[in-house]
Amino acid sequence: MPQIELDKIDRKILAILQADGRLTNQEVAERVNLSPSPCLRRIKRLEDAGVIRKYVALIEAEKIGLGLLAYINVRLEKHTDTPAKGNSRSPRIDFAASVEQWPEVVACYAMTGEMDYLLRVRVEDMNHFSRFMMETLLKHPAVLDVKSSFALQQIKDTTALPVGAS
């Protein structure tokens, strides 16, 4: 994917919107010393180019009862894109499609190294985690092995990317 050229003002706009996506165009324009029209054009250009993907509300997981954060390394049975007998999709594609349907999985990454995937999972408690593991993840036919780790303390958690604005 080609990168878009970002100047200092674009980077400042991105930093401001990452800190507070609910600011009005007028407020953003004031903070970057632009009039509203050119500021809006810049924001629209960043949106159209896919630099700004979407605007969301960030929810505090603990406040809605999802107090347990787990990271699960998953190794699949086969490293092939050839479908298993009786299945129309490869194990890798089938697993990825399944993960999309599991609400407990808030992030999934294909990895290098010993394991194939890393899942970030948010659940209520250890009982919920156990149910997810036993009734969902470990029942998936492509899953060969899993290793779990639990977050004891959050040190840093940000959605803001280092855009280089000063």
PDB file of C-alpha atoms in Angstrom:
ATOM      1  CA  MET A   1       0.000   0.000   0.000  1.00  0.00           C
ATOM      2  CA  PRO A   2       1.552   3.312  -1.013  1.00  0.00           C
ATOM      3  CA  GLN A   3       2.188   5.888   1.664  1.00  0.00           C
ATOM      4  CA  ILE A   4       0.657   9.325   1.485  1.00  0.00           C
ATOM      5  CA  GLU A   5       2.900  12.368   1.810  1.00  0.00           C
ATOM      6  CA  LEU A   6       2.331  13.945   5.243  1.00  0.00           C
ATOM      7  CA  ASP A   7       3.587  17.401   6.142  1.00  0.00           C
ATOM      8  CA  LYS A   8       3.937  18.844   9.636  1.00  0.00           C
ATOM      9  CA  ILE A   9       0.338  20.155   9.667  1.00  0.00           C
ATOM     10  CA  ASP A  10      -1.079  16.768   8.575  1.00  0.00           C
ATOM     11  CA  ARG A  11       0.875  15.069  11.356  1.00  0.00           C
ATOM     12  CA  LYS A  12      -0.361  17.603  13.897  1.00  0.00           C
ATOM     13  CA  ILE A  13      -3.969  17.049  12.739  1.00  0.00           C
ATOM     14  CA  LEU A  14      -3.485  13.293  13.157  1.00  0.00           C
ATOM     15  CA  ALA A  15      -2.036  13.707  16.655  1.00  0.00           C
ATOM     16  CA  ILE A  16      -4.910  15.983  17.670  1.00  0.00           C
ATOM     17  CA  LEU A  17      -7.593  13.636  16.314  1.00  0.00           C
ATOM     18  CA  GLN A  18      -5.936  10.613  17.926  1.00  0.00           C
ATOM     19  CA  ALA A  19      -6.141  12.389  21.269  1.00  0.00           C
ATOM     20  CA  ASP A  20      -9.777  13.445  20.775  1.00  0.00           C
ATOM     21  CA  GLY A  21     -11.691  12.349  17.684  1.00  0.00           C
ATOM     22  CA  ARG A  22     -14.797  14.262  18.784  1.00  0.00           C
ATOM     23  CA  LEU A  23     -13.280  17.696  18.253  1.00  0.00           C
ATOM     24  CA  THR A  24     -15.088  19.834  15.718  1.00  0.00           C
ATOM     25  CA  ASN A  25     -13.337  20.880  12.535  1.00  0.00           C
ATOM     26  CA  GLN A  26     -13.289  24.428  13.933  1.00  0.00           C
ATOM     27  CA  GLU A  27     -11.438  23.263  17.067  1.00  0.00           C
ATOM     28  CA  VAL A  28      -8.905  21.244  15.053  1.00  0.00           C
ATOM     29  CA  ALA A  29      -8.376  24.171  12.673  1.00  0.00           C
ATOM     30  CA  GLU A  30      -7.665  26.520  15.590  1.00  0.00           C
ATOM     31  CA  ARG A  31      -5.110  24.123  17.069  1.00  0.00           C
ATOM     32  CA  VAL A  32      -3.181  23.841  13.789  1.00  0.00           C
ATOM     33  CA  ASN A  33      -3.541  27.535  12.908  1.00  0.00           C
ATOM     34  CA  LEU A  34      -5.602  27.002   9.760  1.00  0.00           C
ATOM     35  CA  SER A  35      -8.969  28.331   8.728  1.00  0.00           C
ATOM     36  CA  PRO A  36     -11.742  25.698   8.830  1.00  0.00           C
ATOM     37  CA  SER A  37     -11.996  25.068   5.050  1.00  0.00           C
ATOM     38  CA  PRO A  38      -8.358  24.072   4.411  1.00  0.00           C
ATOM     39  CA  CYS A  39      -8.359  22.049   7.634  1.00  0.00           C
ATOM     40  CA  LEU A  40     -11.453  20.147   6.538  1.00  0.00           C
ATOM     41  CA  ARG A  41      -9.890  19.498   3.111  1.00  0.00           C
ATOM     42  CA  ARG A  42      -6.824  18.044   4.807  1.00  0.00           C
ATOM     43  CA  ILE A  43      -8.918  15.820   7.087  1.00  0.00           C
ATOM     44  CA  LYS A  44     -11.018  14.648   4.123  1.00  0.00           C
ATOM     45  CA  ARG A  45      -7.829  13.868   2.163  1.00  0.00           C
ATOM     46  CA  LEU A  46      -6.514  11.831   5.115  1.00  0.00           C
ATOM     47  CA  GLU A  47      -9.833   9.959   5.344  1.00  0.00           C
ATOM     48  CA  ASP A  48     -10.015   9.321   1.579  1.00  0.00           C
ATOM     49  CA  ALA A  49      -6.439   8.018   1.553  1.00  0.00           C
ATOM     50  CA  GLY A  50      -7.268   5.597   4.384  1.00  0.00           C
ATOM     51  CA  VAL A  51      -4.848   7.241   6.815  1.00  0.00           C
ATOM     52  CA  ILE A  52      -7.815   7.961   9.077  1.00  0.00           C
ATOM     53  CA  ARG A  53      -9.590   4.616   9.034  1.00  0.00           C
ATOM     54  CA  LYS A  54     -12.579   5.408  11.280  1.00  0.00           C
ATOM     55  CA  TYR A  55     -13.741   7.205  14.405  1.00  0.00           C
ATOM     56  CA  VAL A  56     -14.695   5.135  17.453  1.00  0.00           C
ATOM     57  CA  ALA A  57     -15.489   5.345  21.163  1.00  0.00           C
ATOM     58  CA  LEU A  58     -12.896   3.576  23.302  1.00  0.00           C
ATOM     59  CA  ILE A  59     -14.652   1.633  26.057  1.00  0.00           C
ATOM     60  CA  GLU A  60     -13.093   0.811  29.422  1.00  0.00           C
ATOM     61  CA  ALA A  61     -13.260  -3.016  29.426  1.00  0.00           C
ATOM     62  CA  GLU A  62     -13.346  -3.392  33.218  1.00  0.00           C
ATOM     63  CA  LYS A  63     -16.314  -1.018  33.500  1.00  0.00           C
ATOM     64  CA  ILE A  64     -18.426  -3.310  31.306  1.00  0.00           C
ATOM     65  CA  GLY A  65     -17.411  -6.498  33.095  1.00  0.00           C
ATOM     66  CA  LEU A  66     -14.554  -7.659  30.848  1.00  0.00           C
ATOM     67  CA  GLY A  67     -11.827  -7.586  33.470  1.00  0.00           C
ATOM     68  CA  LEU A  68      -9.632 -10.462  32.290  1.00  0.00           C
ATOM     69  CA  LEU A  69      -7.181  -9.865  29.451  1.00  0.00           C
ATOM     70  CA  ALA A  70      -5.457 -12.898  27.969  1.00  0.00           C
ATOM     71  CA  TYR A  71      -2.999 -13.410  25.150  1.00  0.00           C
ATOM     72  CA  ILE A  72      -3.187 -16.782  23.449  1.00  0.00           C
ATOM     73  CA  ASN A  73      -0.584 -18.193  21.093  1.00  0.00           C
ATOM     74  CA  VAL A  74      -2.174 -20.647  18.671  1.00  0.00           C
ATOM     75  CA  ARG A  75      -0.473 -23.242  16.494  1.00  0.00           C
ATOM     76  CA  LEU A  76      -2.481 -24.776  13.687  1.00  0.00           C
ATOM     77  CA  GLU A  77      -2.344 -28.384  12.603  1.00  0.00           C
ATOM     78  CA  LYS A  78      -1.333 -27.820   8.996  1.00  0.00           C
ATOM     79  CA  HIS A  79       0.668 -25.121   7.261  1.00  0.00           C
ATOM     80  CA  THR A  80      -1.026 -25.448   3.925  1.00  0.00           C
ATOM     81  CA  ASP A  81      -3.620 -23.645   1.897  1.00  0.00           C
ATOM     82  CA  THR A  82      -4.982 -26.974   0.666  1.00  0.00           C
ATOM     83  CA  PRO A  83      -8.420 -27.746   2.123  1.00  0.00           C
ATOM     84  CA  ALA A  84      -8.721 -30.704   4.460  1.00  0.00           C
ATOM     85  CA  LYS A  85     -10.932 -33.594   3.380  1.00  0.00           C
ATOM     86  CA  GLY A  86     -14.596 -32.646   3.607  1.00  0.00           C
ATOM     87  CA  ASN A  87     -13.799 -28.928   3.939  1.00  0.00           C
ATOM     88  CA  SER A  88     -13.870 -26.374   1.157  1.00  0.00           C
ATOM     89  CA  ARG A  89     -11.363 -24.027   2.855  1.00  0.00           C
ATOM     90  CA  SER A  90      -7.771 -24.448   4.020  1.00  0.00           C
ATOM     91  CA  PRO A  91      -7.180 -24.754   7.788  1.00  0.00           C
ATOM     92  CA  ARG A  92      -5.563 -21.299   7.859  1.00  0.00           C
ATOM     93  CA  ILE A  93      -8.443 -19.602   6.034  1.00  0.00           C
ATOM     94  CA  ASP A  94     -11.013 -21.551   8.055  1.00  0.00           C
ATOM     95  CA  PHE A  95      -9.365 -20.527  11.343  1.00  0.00           C
ATOM     96  CA  ALA A  96      -9.185 -16.850  10.326  1.00  0.00           C
ATOM     97  CA  ALA A  97     -12.874 -16.898   9.363  1.00  0.00           C
ATOM     98  CA  SER A  98     -13.774 -18.507  12.704  1.00  0.00           C
ATOM     99  CA  VAL A  99     -11.810 -15.927  14.705  1.00  0.00           C
ATOM    100  CA  GLU A 100     -13.844 -13.176  13.040  1.00  0.00           C
ATOM    101  CA  GLN A 101     -16.966 -14.699  14.632  1.00  0.00           C
ATOM    102  CA  TRP A 102     -15.625 -14.994  18.191  1.00  0.00           C
ATOM    103  CA  PRO A 103     -16.540 -11.847  20.158  1.00  0.00           C
ATOM    104  CA  GLU A 104     -14.022 -12.611  22.911  1.00  0.00           C
ATOM    105  CA  VAL A 105     -11.160 -12.159  20.422  1.00  0.00           C
ATOM    106  CA  VAL A 106     -10.524  -8.432  20.119  1.00  0.00           C
ATOM    107  CA  ALA A 107      -7.345  -8.778  18.031  1.00  0.00           C
ATOM    108  CA  CYS A 108      -5.682 -11.543  16.040  1.00  0.00           C
ATOM    109  CA  TYR A 109      -2.310 -11.509  14.317  1.00  0.00           C
ATOM    110  CA  ALA A 110      -0.596 -14.061  12.068  1.00  0.00           C
ATOM    111  CA  MET A 111       2.870 -14.490  13.545  1.00  0.00           C
ATOM    112  CA  THR A 112       6.352 -15.642  12.668  1.00  0.00           C
ATOM    113  CA  GLY A 113       8.088 -18.174  14.874  1.00  0.00           C
ATOM    114  CA  GLU A 114       6.880 -21.247  16.716  1.00  0.00           C
ATOM    115  CA  MET A 115       3.186 -20.279  16.871  1.00  0.00           C
ATOM    116  CA  ASP A 116       0.966 -19.269  13.973  1.00  0.00           C
ATOM    117  CA  TYR A 117      -1.387 -16.731  15.578  1.00  0.00           C
ATOM    118  CA  LEU A 118      -1.533 -14.428  18.575  1.00  0.00           C
ATOM    119  CA  LEU A 119      -4.996 -13.679  19.957  1.00  0.00           C
ATOM    120  CA  ARG A 120      -5.848 -10.862  22.361  1.00  0.00           C
ATOM    121  CA  VAL A 121      -8.901 -11.992  24.290  1.00  0.00           C
ATOM    122  CA  ARG A 122     -11.197 -10.016  26.627  1.00  0.00           C
ATOM    123  CA  VAL A 123     -13.467 -11.998  28.949  1.00  0.00           C
ATOM    124  CA  GLU A 124     -15.319 -11.508  32.234  1.00  0.00           C
ATOM    125  CA  ASP A 125     -13.308 -13.870  34.416  1.00  0.00           C
ATOM    126  CA  MET A 126     -11.452 -17.191  34.519  1.00  0.00           C
ATOM    127  CA  ASN A 127     -14.702 -19.162  34.130  1.00  0.00           C
ATOM    128  CA  HIS A 128     -15.521 -17.241  30.943  1.00  0.00           C
ATOM    129  CA  PHE A 129     -11.955 -17.810  29.710  1.00  0.00           C
ATOM    130  CA  SER A 130     -12.219 -21.523  30.435  1.00  0.00           C
ATOM    131  CA  ARG A 131     -15.515 -21.777  28.525  1.00  0.00           C
ATOM    132  CA  PHE A 132     -14.033 -19.898  25.563  1.00  0.00           C
ATOM    133  CA  MET A 133     -10.994 -22.197  25.505  1.00  0.00           C
ATOM    134  CA  MET A 134     -12.849 -25.483  25.990  1.00  0.00           C
ATOM    135  CA  GLU A 135     -16.014 -24.824  23.994  1.00  0.00           C
ATOM    136  CA  THR A 136     -14.685 -22.635  21.202  1.00  0.00           C
ATOM    137  CA  LEU A 137     -10.956 -22.392  20.569  1.00  0.00           C
ATOM    138  CA  LEU A 138      -9.875 -25.940  21.382  1.00  0.00           C
ATOM    139  CA  LYS A 139     -12.830 -27.378  19.477  1.00  0.00           C
ATOM    140  CA  HIS A 140     -11.680 -25.771  16.253  1.00  0.00           C
ATOM    141  CA  PRO A 141     -10.415 -28.601  14.021  1.00  0.00           C
ATOM    142  CA  ALA A 142      -7.294 -26.723  12.858  1.00  0.00           C
ATOM    143  CA  VAL A 143      -5.999 -25.901  16.360  1.00  0.00           C
ATOM    144  CA  LEU A 144      -3.103 -28.115  17.399  1.00  0.00           C
ATOM    145  CA  ASP A 145      -1.663 -26.273  20.399  1.00  0.00           C
ATOM    146  CA  VAL A 146      -2.299 -23.145  22.493  1.00  0.00           C
ATOM    147  CA  LYS A 147      -0.316 -21.265  25.118  1.00  0.00           C
ATOM    148  CA  SER A 148      -2.009 -18.623  27.270  1.00  0.00           C
ATOM    149  CA  SER A 149      -0.711 -15.680  29.247  1.00  0.00           C
ATOM    150  CA  PHE A 150      -2.688 -13.270  31.409  1.00  0.00           C
ATOM    151  CA  ALA A 151      -2.117  -9.559  31.902  1.00  0.00           C
ATOM    152  CA  LEU A 152      -1.409  -8.830  35.560  1.00  0.00           C
ATOM    153  CA  GLN A 153      -1.136  -5.068  35.238  1.00  0.00           C
ATOM    154  CA  GLN A 154      -1.598  -2.602  32.409  1.00  0.00           C
ATOM    155  CA  ILE A 155       1.499  -0.449  31.986  1.00  0.00           C
ATOM    156  CA  LYS A 156       0.627   1.217  28.682  1.00  0.00           C
ATOM    157  CA  ASP A 157      -2.354   0.897  26.380  1.00  0.00           C
ATOM    158  CA  THR A 158      -2.796   3.414  23.617  1.00  0.00           C
ATOM    159  CA  THR A 159      -4.386   3.532  20.225  1.00  0.00           C
ATOM    160  CA  ALA A 160      -2.345   6.597  19.256  1.00  0.00           C
ATOM    161  CA  LEU A 161       0.383   6.000  16.686  1.00  0.00           C
ATOM    162  CA  PRO A 162       3.621   7.992  16.838  1.00  0.00           C
ATOM    163  CA  VAL A 163       2.903  10.362  13.939  1.00  0.00           C
ATOM    164  CA  GLY A 164       5.850  12.626  14.637  1.00  0.00           C
ATOM    165  CA  ALA A 165       3.871  15.813  15.338  1.00  0.00           C
ATOM    166  CA  SER A 166       5.527  18.364  17.569  1.00  0.00           C
TER     167      SER A 166
END
